[in-house]
PDB file of C-alpha atoms in Angstrom:
ATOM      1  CA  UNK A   1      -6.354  17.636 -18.298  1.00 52.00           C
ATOM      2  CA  UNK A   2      -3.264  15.986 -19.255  1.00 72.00           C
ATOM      3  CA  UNK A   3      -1.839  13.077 -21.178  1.00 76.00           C
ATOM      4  CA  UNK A   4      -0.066  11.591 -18.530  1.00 82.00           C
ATOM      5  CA  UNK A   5      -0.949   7.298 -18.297  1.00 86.00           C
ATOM      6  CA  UNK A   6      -1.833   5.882 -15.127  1.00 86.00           C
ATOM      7  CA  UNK A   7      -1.254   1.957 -14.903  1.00 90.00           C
ATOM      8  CA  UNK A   8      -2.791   0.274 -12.422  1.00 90.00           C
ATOM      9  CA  UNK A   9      -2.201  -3.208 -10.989  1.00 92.00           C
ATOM     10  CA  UNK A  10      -5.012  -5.379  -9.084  1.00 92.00           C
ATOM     11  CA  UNK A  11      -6.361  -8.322  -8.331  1.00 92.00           C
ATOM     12  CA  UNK A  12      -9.942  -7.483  -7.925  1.00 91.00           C
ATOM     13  CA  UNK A  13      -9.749  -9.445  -5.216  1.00 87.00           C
ATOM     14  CA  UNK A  14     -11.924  -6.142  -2.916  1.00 86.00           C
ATOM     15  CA  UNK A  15     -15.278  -6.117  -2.689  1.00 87.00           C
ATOM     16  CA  UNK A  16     -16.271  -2.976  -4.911  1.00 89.00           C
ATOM     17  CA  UNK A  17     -12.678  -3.233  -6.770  1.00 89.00           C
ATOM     18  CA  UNK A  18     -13.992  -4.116 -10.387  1.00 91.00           C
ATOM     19  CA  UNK A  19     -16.776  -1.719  -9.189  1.00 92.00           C
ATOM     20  CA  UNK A  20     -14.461   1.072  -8.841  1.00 90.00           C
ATOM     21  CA  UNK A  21     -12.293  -0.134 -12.271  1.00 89.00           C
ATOM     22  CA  UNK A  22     -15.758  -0.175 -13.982  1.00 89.00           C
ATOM     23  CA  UNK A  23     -16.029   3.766 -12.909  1.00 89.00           C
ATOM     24  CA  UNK A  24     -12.682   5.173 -13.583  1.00 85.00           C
ATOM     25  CA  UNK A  25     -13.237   2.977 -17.311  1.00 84.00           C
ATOM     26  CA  UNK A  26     -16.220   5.392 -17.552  1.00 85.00           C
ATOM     27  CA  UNK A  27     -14.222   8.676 -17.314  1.00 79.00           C
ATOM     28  CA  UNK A  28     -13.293  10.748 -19.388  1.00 70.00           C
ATOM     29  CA  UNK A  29      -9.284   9.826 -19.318  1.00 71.00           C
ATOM     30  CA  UNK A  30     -10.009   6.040 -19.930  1.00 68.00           C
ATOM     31  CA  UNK A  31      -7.857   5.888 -22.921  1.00 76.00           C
ATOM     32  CA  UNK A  32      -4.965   7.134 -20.502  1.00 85.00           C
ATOM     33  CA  UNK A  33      -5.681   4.311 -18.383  1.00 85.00           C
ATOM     34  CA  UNK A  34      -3.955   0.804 -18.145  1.00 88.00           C
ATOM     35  CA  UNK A  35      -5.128  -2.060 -16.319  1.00 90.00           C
ATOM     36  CA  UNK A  36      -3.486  -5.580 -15.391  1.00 92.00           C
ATOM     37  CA  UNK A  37      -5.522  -7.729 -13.241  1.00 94.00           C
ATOM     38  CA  UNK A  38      -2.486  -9.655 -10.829  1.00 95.00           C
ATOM     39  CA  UNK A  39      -1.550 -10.784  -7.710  1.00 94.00           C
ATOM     40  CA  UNK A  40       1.851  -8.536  -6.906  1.00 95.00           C
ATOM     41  CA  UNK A  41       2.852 -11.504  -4.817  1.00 95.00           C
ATOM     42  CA  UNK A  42       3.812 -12.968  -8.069  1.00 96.00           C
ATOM     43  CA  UNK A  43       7.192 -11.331  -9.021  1.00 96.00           C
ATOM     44  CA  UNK A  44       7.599 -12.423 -12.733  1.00 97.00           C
ATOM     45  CA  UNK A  45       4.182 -10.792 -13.440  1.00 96.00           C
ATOM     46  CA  UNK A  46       5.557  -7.471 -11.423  1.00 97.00           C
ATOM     47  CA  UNK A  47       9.033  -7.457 -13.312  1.00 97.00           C
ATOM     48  CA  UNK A  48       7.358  -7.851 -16.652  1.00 96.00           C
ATOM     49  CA  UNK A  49       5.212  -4.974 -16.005  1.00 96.00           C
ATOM     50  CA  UNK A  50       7.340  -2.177 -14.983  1.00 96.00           C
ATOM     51  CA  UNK A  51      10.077  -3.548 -17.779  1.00 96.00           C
ATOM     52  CA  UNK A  52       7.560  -3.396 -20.417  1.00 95.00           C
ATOM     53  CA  UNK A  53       5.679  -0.054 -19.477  1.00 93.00           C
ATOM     54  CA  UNK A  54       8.451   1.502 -17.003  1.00 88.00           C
ATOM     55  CA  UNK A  55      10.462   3.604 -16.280  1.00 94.00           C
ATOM     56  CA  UNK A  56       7.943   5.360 -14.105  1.00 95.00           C
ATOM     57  CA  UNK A  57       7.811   8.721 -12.517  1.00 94.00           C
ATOM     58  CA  UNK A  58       5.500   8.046  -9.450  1.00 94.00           C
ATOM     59  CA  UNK A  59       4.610   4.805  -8.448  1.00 96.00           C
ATOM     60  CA  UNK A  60       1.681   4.902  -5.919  1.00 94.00           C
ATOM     61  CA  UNK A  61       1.906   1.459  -3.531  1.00 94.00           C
ATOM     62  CA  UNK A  62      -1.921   1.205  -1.974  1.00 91.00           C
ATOM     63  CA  UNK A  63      -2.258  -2.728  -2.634  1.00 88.00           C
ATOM     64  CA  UNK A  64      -2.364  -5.256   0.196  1.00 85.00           C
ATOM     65  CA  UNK A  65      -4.826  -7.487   1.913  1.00 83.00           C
ATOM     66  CA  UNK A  66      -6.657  -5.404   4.146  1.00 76.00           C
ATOM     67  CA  UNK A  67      -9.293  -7.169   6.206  1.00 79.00           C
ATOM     68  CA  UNK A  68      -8.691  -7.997   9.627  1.00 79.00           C
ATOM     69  CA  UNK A  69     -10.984 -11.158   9.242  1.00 83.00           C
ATOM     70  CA  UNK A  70      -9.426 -12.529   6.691  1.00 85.00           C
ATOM     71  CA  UNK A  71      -5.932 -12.054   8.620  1.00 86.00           C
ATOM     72  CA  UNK A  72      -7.167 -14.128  10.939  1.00 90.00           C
ATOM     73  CA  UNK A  73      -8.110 -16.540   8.521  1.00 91.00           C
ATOM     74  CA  UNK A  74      -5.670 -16.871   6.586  1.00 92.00           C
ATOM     75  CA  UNK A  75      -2.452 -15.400   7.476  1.00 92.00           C
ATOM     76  CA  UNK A  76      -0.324 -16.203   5.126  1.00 94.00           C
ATOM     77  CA  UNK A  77      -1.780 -14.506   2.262  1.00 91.00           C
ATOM     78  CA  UNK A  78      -1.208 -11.519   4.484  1.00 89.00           C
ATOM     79  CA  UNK A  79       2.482 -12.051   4.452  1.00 93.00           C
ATOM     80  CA  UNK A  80       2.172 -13.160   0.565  1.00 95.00           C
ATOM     81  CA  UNK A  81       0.507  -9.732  -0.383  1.00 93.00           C
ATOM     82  CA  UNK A  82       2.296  -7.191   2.134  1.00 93.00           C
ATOM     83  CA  UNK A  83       5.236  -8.125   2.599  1.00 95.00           C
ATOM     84  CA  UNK A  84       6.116 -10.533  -0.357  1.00 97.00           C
ATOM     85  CA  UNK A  85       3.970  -8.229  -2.793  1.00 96.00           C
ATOM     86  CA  UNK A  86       5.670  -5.174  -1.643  1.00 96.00           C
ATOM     87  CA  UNK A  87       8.926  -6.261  -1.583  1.00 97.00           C
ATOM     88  CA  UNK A  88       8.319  -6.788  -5.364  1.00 97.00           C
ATOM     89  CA  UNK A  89       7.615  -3.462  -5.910  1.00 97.00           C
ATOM     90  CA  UNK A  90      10.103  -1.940  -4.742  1.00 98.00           C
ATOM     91  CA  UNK A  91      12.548  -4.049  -6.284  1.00 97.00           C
ATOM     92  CA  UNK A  92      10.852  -3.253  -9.508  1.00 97.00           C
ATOM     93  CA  UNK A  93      11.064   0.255  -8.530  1.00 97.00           C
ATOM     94  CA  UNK A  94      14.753  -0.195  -7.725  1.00 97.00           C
ATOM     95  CA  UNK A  95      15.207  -1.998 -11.257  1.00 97.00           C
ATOM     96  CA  UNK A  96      13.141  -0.705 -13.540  1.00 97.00           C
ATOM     97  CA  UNK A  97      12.139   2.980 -12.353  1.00 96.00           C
ATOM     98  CA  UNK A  98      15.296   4.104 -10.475  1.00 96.00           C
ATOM     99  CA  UNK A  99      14.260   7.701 -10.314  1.00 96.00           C
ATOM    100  CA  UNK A 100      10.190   7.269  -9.694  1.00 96.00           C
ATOM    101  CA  UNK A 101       8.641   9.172  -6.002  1.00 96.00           C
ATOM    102  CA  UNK A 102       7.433   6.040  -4.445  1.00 96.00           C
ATOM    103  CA  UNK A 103       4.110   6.458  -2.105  1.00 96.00           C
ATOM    104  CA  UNK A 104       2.977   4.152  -0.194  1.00 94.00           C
ATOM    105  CA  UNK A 105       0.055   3.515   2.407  1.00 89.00           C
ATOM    106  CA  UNK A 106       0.381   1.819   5.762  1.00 86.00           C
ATOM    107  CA  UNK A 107      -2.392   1.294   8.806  1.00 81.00           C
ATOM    108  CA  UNK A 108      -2.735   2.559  12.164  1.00 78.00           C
ATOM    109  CA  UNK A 109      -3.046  -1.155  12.748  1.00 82.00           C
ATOM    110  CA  UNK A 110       0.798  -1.471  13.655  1.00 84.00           C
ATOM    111  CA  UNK A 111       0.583   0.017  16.440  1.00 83.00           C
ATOM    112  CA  UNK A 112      -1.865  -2.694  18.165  1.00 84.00           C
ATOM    113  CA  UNK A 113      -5.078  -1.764  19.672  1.00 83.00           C
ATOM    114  CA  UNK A 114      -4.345   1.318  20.873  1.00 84.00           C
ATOM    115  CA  UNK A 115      -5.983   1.447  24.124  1.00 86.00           C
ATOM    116  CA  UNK A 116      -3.688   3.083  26.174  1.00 87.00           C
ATOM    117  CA  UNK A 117      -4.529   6.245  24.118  1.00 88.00           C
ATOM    118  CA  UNK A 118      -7.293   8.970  26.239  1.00 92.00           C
ATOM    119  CA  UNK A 119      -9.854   9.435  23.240  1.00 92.00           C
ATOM    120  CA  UNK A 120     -12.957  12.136  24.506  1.00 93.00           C
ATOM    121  CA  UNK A 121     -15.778  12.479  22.451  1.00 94.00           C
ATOM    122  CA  UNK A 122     -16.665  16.201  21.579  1.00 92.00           C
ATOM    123  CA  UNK A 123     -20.255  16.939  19.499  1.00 95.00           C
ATOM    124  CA  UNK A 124     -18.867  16.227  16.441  1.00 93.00           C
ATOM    125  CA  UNK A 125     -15.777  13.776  16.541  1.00 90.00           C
ATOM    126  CA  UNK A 126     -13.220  11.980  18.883  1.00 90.00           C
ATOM    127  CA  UNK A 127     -10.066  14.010  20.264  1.00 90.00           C
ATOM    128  CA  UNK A 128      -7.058  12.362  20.987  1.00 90.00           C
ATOM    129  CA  UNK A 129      -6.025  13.787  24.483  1.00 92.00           C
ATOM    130  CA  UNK A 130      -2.556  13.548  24.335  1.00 89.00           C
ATOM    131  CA  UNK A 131      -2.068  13.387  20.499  1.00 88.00           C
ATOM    132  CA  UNK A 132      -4.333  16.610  19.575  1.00 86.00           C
ATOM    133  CA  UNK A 133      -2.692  16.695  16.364  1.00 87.00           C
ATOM    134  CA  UNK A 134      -2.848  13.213  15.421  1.00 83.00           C
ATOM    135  CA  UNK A 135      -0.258  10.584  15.519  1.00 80.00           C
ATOM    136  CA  UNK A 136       3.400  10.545  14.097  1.00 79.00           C
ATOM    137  CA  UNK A 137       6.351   7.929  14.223  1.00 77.00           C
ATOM    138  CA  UNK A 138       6.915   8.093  17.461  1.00 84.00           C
ATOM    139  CA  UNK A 139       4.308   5.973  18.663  1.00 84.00           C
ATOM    140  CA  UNK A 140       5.193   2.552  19.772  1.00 85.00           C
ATOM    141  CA  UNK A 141       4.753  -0.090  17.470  1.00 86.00           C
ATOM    142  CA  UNK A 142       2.861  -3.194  18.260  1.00 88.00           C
ATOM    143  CA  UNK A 143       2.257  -5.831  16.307  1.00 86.00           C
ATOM    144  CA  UNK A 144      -0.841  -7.467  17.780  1.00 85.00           C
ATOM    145  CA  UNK A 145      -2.236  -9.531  14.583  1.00 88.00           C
ATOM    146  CA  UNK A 146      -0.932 -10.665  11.713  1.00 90.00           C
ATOM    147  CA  UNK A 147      -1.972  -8.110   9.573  1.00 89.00           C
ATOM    148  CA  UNK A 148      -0.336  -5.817  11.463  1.00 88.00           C
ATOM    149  CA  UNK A 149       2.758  -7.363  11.653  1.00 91.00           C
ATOM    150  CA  UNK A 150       2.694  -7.881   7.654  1.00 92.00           C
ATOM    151  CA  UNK A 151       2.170  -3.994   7.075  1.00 91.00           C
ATOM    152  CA  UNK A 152       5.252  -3.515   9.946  1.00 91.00           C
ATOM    153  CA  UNK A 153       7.155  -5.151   8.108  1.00 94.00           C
ATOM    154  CA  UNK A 154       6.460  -4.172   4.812  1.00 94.00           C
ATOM    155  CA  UNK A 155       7.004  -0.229   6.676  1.00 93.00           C
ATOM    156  CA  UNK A 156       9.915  -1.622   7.407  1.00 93.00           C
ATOM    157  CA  UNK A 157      11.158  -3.172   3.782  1.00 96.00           C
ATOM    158  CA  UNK A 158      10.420   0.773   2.704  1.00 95.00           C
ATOM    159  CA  UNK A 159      11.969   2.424   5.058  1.00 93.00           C
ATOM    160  CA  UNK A 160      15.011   0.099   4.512  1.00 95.00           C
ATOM    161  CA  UNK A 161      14.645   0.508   0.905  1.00 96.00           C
ATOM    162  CA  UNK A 162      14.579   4.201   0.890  1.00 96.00           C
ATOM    163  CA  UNK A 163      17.936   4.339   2.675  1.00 95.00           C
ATOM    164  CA  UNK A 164      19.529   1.802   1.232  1.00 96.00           C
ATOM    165  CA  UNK A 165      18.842   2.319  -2.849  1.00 96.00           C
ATOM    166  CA  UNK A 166      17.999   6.043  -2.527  1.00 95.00           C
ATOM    167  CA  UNK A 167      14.036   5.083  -3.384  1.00 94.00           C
ATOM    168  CA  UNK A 168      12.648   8.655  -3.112  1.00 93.00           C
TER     169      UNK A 168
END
């Protein structure tokens, strides 16, 4: 309903991620939306981006490798993509888009396996016993693979970030 651009950067690497591209191309805001297919392990490609289309006002950090197989596989492209990839954005952020709201998704896998936590099953979903409202930062970390250490530390990298260079 607005003219606001969205950019987004990928590398299709997903199952279903040119699938979803393919879909949001379909809509009715396509002409609002940009697309760069990278890798945002690769910082000249990052930097070139948010210098050429930036300053932004929200930046919305949701890429990583995700699969737990594949982090078994092949753990450094875990560590190239979460932690290497997002430090890049948020020094792009830091350069290039001083004042842009920076989101950005993490995983319940940092805190290990979890199963020290009382879970009962109720007719229509699990409870937490102890946690009835869900979980919050308090919880212990745990870094039991290497995917979760990647996303701890890229937690980390914001959290350090957000202090340090006032990233909002």
């Amino acid at each position: 309903t607005n003219n606001d651009e969205v950019f987004i950067i990928d590398s299709l690497e997903r199952k279903g991620s040119l699938e979803n591209l393919e879909w949001l191309k379909s809509k009715s805001f396509k002409n609002q939306l940009n697309f760069l297919k990278a890798d945002i392990s690769k910082n000249e490609i990052i930097n070139s981006f948010f210098e050429k289309y930036g300053p932004f006002d929200f930046v919305c950090h949701v890429a990583g490798q995700v699969a737990m197989t594949l982090s078994l596989k092949n753990p450094r492209k875990d560590l190239e993509t979460n932690i290497v990839g997002t430090f890049n954005i948020l020094e792009a952020v830091r350069k290039y888009s001083p004042n842009a709201l920076l989101a950005y998704s993490s995983t319940n896998k940092v805190y290990g396996d979890l199963n020290w936590i009382k879970i009962s099953e109720t007719d229509k979903r699990y409870v937490l016993n102890d946690y009835p409202l869900g979980f919050d930062e308090t919880i212990p970390l745990d870094f039991t693979t290497p995917y979760g250490c990647s996303k701890g530390s890229a937690d980390q990298y914001v959290r350090d970030w957000a202090r340090l260079f006032d990233i909002r």
